[in-house]
Coordinates of C-alpha atoms and ligand atoms in Angstrom, one line a residue:
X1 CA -27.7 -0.1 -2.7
X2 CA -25.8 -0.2 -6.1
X3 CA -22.5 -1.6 -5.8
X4 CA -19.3 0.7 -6.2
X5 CA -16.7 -0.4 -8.8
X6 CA -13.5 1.6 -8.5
X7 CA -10.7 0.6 -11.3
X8 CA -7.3 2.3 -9.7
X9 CA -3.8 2.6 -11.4
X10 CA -0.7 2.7 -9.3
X11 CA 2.9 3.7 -10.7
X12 CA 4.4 5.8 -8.2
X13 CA 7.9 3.6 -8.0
X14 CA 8.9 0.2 -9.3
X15 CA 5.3 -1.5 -9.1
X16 CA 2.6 -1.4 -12.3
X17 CA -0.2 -2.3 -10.6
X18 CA -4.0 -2.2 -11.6
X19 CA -7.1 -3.1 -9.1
X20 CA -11.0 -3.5 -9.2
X21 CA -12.4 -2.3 -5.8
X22 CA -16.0 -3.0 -5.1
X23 CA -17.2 -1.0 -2.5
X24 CA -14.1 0.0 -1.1
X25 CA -13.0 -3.0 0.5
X26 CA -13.5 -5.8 -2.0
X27 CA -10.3 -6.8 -4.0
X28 CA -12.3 -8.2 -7.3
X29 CA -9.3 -8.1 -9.5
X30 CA -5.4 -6.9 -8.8
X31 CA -2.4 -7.6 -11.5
X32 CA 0.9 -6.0 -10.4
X33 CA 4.3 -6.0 -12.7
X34 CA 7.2 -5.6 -10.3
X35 CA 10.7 -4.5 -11.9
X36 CA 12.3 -5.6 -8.6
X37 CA 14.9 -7.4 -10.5
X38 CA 15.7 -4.9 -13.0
X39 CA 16.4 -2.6 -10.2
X40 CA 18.3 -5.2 -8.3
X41 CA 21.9 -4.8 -10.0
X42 CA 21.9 -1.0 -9.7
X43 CA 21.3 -1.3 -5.5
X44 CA 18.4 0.8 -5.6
X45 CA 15.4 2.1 -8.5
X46 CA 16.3 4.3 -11.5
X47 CA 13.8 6.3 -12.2
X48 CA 14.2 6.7 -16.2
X49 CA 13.9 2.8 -16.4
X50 CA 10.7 3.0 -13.8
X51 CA 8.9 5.0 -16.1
X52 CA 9.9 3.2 -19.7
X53 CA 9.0 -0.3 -17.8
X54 CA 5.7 1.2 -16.4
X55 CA 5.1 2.3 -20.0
X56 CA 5.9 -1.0 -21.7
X57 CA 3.7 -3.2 -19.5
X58 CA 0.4 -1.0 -18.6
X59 CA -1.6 -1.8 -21.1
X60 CA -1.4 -5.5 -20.4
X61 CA -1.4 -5.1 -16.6
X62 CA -5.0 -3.1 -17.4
X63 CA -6.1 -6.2 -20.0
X64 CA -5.1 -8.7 -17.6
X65 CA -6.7 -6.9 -14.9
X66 CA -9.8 -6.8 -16.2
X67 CA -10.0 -10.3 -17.8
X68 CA -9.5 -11.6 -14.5
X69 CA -12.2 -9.6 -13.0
X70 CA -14.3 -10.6 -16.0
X71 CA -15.5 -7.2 -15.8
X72 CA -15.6 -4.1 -18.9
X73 CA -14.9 -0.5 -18.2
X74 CA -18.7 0.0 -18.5
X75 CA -19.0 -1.9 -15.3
X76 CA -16.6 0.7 -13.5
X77 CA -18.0 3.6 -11.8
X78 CA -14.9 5.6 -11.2
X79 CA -11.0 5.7 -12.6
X80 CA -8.8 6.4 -9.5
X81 CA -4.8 6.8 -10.0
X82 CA -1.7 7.8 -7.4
X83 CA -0.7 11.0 -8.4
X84 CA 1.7 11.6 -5.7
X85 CA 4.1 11.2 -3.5
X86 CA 6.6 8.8 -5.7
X87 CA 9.1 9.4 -9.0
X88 CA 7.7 11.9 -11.4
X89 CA 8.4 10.1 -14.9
X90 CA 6.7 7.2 -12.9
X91 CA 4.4 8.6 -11.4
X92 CA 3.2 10.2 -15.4
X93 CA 2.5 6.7 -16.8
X94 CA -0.5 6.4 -14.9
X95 CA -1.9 10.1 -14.5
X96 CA -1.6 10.2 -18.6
X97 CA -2.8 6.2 -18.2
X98 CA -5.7 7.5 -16.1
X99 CA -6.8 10.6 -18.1
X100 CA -6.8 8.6 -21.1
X101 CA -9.0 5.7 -19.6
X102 CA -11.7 8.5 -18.2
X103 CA -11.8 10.6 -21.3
X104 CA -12.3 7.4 -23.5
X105 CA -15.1 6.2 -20.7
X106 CA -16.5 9.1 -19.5
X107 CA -16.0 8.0 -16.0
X108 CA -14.7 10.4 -13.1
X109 CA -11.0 10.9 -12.7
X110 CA -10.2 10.3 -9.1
X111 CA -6.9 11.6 -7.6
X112 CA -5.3 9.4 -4.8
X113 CA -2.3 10.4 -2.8
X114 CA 0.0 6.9 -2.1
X115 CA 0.6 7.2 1.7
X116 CA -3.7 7.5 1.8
X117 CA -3.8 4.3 -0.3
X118 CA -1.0 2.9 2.3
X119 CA -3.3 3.7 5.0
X120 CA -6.6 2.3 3.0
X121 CA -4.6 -1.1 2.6
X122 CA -6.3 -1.7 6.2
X123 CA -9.7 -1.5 4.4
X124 CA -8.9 -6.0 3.8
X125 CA -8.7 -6.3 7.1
X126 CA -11.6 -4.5 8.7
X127 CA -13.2 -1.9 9.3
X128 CA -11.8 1.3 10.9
X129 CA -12.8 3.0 14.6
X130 CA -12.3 6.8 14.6
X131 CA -10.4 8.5 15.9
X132 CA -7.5 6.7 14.7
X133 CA -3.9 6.6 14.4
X134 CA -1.5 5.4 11.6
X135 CA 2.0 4.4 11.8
X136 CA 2.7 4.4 8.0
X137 CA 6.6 3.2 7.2
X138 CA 7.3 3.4 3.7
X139 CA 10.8 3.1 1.7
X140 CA 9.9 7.0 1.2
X141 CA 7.9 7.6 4.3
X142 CA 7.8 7.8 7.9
X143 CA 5.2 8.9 9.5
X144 CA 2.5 9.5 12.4
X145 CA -1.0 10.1 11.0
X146 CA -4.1 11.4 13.3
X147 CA -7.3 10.5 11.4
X148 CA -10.5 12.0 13.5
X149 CA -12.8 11.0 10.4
X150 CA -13.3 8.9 7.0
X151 CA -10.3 10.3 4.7
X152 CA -9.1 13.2 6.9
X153 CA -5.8 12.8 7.5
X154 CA -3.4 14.9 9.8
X155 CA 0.4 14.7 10.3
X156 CA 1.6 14.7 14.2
X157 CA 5.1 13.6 13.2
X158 CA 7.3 12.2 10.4
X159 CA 11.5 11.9 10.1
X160 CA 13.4 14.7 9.9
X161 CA 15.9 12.2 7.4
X162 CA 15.7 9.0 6.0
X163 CA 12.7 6.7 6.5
X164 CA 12.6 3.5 7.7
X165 CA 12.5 1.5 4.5
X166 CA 15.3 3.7 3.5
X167 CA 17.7 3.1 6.3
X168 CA 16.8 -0.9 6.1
X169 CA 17.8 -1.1 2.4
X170 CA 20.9 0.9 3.0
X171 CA 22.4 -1.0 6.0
X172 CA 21.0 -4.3 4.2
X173 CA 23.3 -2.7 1.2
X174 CA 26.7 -2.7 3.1
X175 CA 26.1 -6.3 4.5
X176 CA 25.8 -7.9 1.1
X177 CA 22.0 -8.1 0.7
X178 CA 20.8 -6.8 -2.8
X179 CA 18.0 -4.3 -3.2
X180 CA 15.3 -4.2 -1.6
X181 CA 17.3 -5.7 1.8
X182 CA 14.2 -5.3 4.2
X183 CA 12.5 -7.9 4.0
X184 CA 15.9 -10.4 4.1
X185 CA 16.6 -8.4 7.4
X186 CA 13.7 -8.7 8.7
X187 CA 14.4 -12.5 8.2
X188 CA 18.1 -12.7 9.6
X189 CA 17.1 -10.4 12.7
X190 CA 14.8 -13.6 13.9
X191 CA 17.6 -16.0 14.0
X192 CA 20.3 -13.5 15.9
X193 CA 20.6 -11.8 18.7
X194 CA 21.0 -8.1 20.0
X195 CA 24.4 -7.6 21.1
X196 CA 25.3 -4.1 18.8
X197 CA 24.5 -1.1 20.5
X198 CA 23.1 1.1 18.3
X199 CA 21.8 5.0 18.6
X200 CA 18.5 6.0 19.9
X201 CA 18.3 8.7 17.7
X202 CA 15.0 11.7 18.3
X203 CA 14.8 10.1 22.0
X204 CA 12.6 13.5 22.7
X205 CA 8.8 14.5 23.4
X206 CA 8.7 15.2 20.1
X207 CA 6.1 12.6 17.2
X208 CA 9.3 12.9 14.7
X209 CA 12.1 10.4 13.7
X210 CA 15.6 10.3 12.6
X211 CA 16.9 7.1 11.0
X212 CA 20.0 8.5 9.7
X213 CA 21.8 8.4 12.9
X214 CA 21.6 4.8 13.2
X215 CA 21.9 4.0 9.9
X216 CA 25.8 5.6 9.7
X217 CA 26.4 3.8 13.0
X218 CA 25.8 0.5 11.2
X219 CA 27.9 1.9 7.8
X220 CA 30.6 2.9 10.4
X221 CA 30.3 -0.3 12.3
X222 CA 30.9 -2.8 9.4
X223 CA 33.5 -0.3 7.6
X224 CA 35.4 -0.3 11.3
X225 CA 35.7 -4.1 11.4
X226 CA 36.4 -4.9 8.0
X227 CA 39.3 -2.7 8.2
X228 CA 40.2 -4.9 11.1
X229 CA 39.9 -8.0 9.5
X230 CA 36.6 -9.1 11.6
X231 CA 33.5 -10.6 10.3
X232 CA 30.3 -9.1 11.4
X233 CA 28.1 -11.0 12.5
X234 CA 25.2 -10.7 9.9
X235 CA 22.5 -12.1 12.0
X236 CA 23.1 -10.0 15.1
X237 CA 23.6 -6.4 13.4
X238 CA 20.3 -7.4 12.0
X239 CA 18.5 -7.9 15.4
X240 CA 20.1 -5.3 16.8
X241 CA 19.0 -2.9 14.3
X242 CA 15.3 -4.4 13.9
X243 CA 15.2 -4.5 18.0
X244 CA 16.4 -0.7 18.0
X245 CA 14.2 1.2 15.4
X246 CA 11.4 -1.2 16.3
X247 CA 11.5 0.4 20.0
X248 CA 12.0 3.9 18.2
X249 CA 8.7 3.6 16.3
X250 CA 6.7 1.7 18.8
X251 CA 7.8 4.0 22.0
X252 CA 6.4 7.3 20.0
X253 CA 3.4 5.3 18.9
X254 CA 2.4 4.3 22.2
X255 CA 2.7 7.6 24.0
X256 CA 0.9 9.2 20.4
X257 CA -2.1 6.6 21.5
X258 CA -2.1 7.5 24.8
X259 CA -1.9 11.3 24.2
X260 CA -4.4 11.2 21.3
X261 CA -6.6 9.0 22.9
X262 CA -7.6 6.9 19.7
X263 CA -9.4 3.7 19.2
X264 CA -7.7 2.3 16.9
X265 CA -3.8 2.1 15.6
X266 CA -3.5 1.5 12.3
X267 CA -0.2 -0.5 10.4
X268 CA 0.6 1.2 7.0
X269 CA 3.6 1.1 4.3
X270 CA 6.1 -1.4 3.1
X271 CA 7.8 -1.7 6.2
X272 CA 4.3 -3.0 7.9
X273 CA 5.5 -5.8 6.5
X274 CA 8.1 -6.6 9.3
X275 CA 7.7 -9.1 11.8
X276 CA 9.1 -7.5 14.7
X277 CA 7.7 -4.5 14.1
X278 CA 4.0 -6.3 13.6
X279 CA 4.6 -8.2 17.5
X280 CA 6.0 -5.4 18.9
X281 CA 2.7 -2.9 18.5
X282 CA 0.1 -6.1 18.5
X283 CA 1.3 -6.4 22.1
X284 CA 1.5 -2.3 22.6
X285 CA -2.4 -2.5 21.5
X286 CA -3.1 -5.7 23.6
X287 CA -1.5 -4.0 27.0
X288 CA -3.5 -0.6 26.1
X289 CA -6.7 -1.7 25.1
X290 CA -6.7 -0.5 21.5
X291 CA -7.8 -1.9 18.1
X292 CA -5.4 -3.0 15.6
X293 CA -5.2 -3.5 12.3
X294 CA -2.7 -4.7 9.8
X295 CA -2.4 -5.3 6.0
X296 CA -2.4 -8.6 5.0
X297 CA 1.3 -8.9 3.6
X298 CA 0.5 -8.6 0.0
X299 CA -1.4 -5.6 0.6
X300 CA 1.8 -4.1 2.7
X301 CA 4.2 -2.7 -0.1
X302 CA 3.1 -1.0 -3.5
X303 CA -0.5 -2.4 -4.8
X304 CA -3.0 -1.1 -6.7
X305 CA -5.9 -2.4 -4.1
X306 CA -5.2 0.0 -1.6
X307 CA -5.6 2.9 -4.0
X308 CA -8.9 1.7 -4.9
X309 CA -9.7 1.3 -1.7
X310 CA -8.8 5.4 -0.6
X311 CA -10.3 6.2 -4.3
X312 CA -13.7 4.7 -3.4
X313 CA -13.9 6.8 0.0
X314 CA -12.0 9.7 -2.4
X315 CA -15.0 9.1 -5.2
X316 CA -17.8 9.3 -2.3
X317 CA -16.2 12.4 -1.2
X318 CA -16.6 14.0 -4.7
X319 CA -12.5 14.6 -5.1
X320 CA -12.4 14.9 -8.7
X321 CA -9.5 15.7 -11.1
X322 CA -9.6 17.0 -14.9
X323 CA -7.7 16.3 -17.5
X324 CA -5.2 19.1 -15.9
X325 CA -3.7 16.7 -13.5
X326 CA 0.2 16.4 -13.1
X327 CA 1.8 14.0 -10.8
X328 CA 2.7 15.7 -7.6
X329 CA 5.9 14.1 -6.4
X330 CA 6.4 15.2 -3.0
X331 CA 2.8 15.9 -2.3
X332 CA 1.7 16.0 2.0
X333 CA -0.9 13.7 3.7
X334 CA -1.7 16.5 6.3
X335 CA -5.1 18.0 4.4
X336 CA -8.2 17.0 4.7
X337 CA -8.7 15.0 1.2
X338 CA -5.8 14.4 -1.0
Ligands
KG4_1 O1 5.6 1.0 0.7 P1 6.6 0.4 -0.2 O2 6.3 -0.8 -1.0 O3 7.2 1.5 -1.1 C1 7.1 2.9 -0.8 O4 6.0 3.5 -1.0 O5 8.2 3.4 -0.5 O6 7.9 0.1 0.8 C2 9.0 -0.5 0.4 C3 10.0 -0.6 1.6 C4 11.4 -1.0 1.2 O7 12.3 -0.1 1.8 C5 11.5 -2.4 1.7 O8 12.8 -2.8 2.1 C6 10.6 -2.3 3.0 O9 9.5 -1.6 2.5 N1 10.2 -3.6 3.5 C7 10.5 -4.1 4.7 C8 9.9 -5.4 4.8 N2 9.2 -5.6 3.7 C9 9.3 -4.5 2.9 N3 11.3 -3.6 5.6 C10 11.5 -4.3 6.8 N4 11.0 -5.5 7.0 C11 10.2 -6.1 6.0 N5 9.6 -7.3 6.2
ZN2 ZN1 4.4 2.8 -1.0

């Protein structure tokens, strides 16, 4: 059989990242531009300077991209780019990046919604056992995923507030770690200890979250003892939060396995990334009897390989875009397709 080469475009936030996929799960080629540290002094991404960085570097991040695959456009088969969820302005620079590429090369216009990429990320890692389940935790995203087939994707539950990445940046924010504080958490919650009690927020029958809860316990418990002249204990708010919406996540997940009767449980978003979170459903899985798998850690926050990897199945499906396309910002993963 011919071999499938998918060239995919992701600018949804503070990543310009460019990918050739070859038969969906084959990372040929993948540059990314991060602005991380342009973002860093204002605590959190501006979406004005998203878009003007994503416009001053793409055309390099494509070059580079395909030098490194030393590959041409006329080896790629289709163009795939995020057009939703993420910041519109952001999002633009690679729908208008996109339409231009397949206009000047005649190639297909593949639309890929970010949480599918997200999900797709797993592609590296093997291959998938339906029906599945994915937890995806994002910095925008929260969610349970029920997928009965190849690229069919239905939401059981989500948060009713702020994700998960969300409510890790902010609490890493009032401790003194810059943006994005996750992964430093993640780090300090392996050297301390749990001894903050901290809200169960959503403790219900329900698939859905709250982080917000817990997240204003932590605000309120650091603004409480610095008014009394205490230090906080970095280390231990840190375990104690990980340890907390770690059980939140994987409590919900297990019963959604059980109750769903899947084969498989599938790891998805930026927040993948976490090490508690990663031991704490590897052992759920074990004790059940279910498949797992994970990203590998570069494929866990914002890449352009796991949009090629959801545009190759999206291509085989026959989801095409024309040149009408607009970014979607706060498109839904609850459709079959995009
Ligand atoms: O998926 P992603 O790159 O962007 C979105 O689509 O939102 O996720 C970024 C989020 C940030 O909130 C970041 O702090 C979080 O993922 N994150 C982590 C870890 N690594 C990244 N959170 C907890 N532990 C980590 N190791
Ligand atoms: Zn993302």
């Amino acid at each position: 059989m011919k071999d499938i080469y998918v060239f995919a475009i992701e600018t949804s936030c503070d990543e310009t990242s460019a990918s050739i996929i070859k038969n969906g799960n084959v990372d040929v080629a993948t540059v990314t531009s991060t602005q991380i540290d342009i973002h860093k002094k204002f605590g959190g991404v501006v979406p004005e300077i998203a878009s003007r960085n994503h416009s001053a570097v793409i055309t390099m991040v494509f070059e580079e991209c395909l030098k490194k695959a030393n590959l041409t456009f006329n080896d790629m088969d289709a163009i795939a780019v995020t057009y939703g969820p993420g910041l519109n302005g952001a999002l633009l620079v690679g729908v208008e990046a996109a339409k231009a590429l397949s206009y000047a090369t005649n190639r297909p216009l593949v639309p890929v919604n970010h949480m599918a990429g997200h999900i797709y990320a797993n592609k590296f890692s093997g291959d998938f056992k339906f029906p599945l389940l994915a937890l995806v935790v994002s910095g925008g995203h929260t969610e349970l995923i029920y997928m009965e087939k190849e690229y069919s994707f239905k939401k059981i539950g989500g948060t009713l507030d702020d994700s998960v990445g969300e409510a890790y940046d902010k609490v890493a924010r009032v401790i003194g770690i810059p943006y994005p504080g996750g992964p430093e958490m993640d780090k300090l919650a392996q050297v301390g200890k749990h001894s903050y009690n901290l809200p169960h927020a959503k403790n219900d029958k329900s698939y859905d979250f709250s982080f917000s809860g817990i997240k204003s316990a932590v605000i309120n418990l650091v603004h409480n003892e610095t008014q009394r002249k205490r230090e906080i204990n970095k280390e231990d708010l840190a375990t104690s939060f990980q340890e907390t919406v770690v059980d939140i996540l994987v409590k919900k997940t297990e019963r959604a396995i059980k109750e769903y009767e899947v084969k498989q449980l599938l790891l998805a978003g930026g927040v993948s990334a976490n090490s508690g979170l990663r031991k704490a459903i590897k052992e759920v899985c074990n004790n059940l009897g279910v498949s797992l798998l994970m990203p590998e850690l570069r494929y866990c926050t914002d890449n352009a390989s796991m949009i090629g990897a959801a545009g190759y199945q999206a291509y085989l499906k026959g989801d095409r875009a024309d040149f009408s396309l607009d970014p979607n910002p706060g498109l839904d993963l609850d459709k079959e397709g995009v």
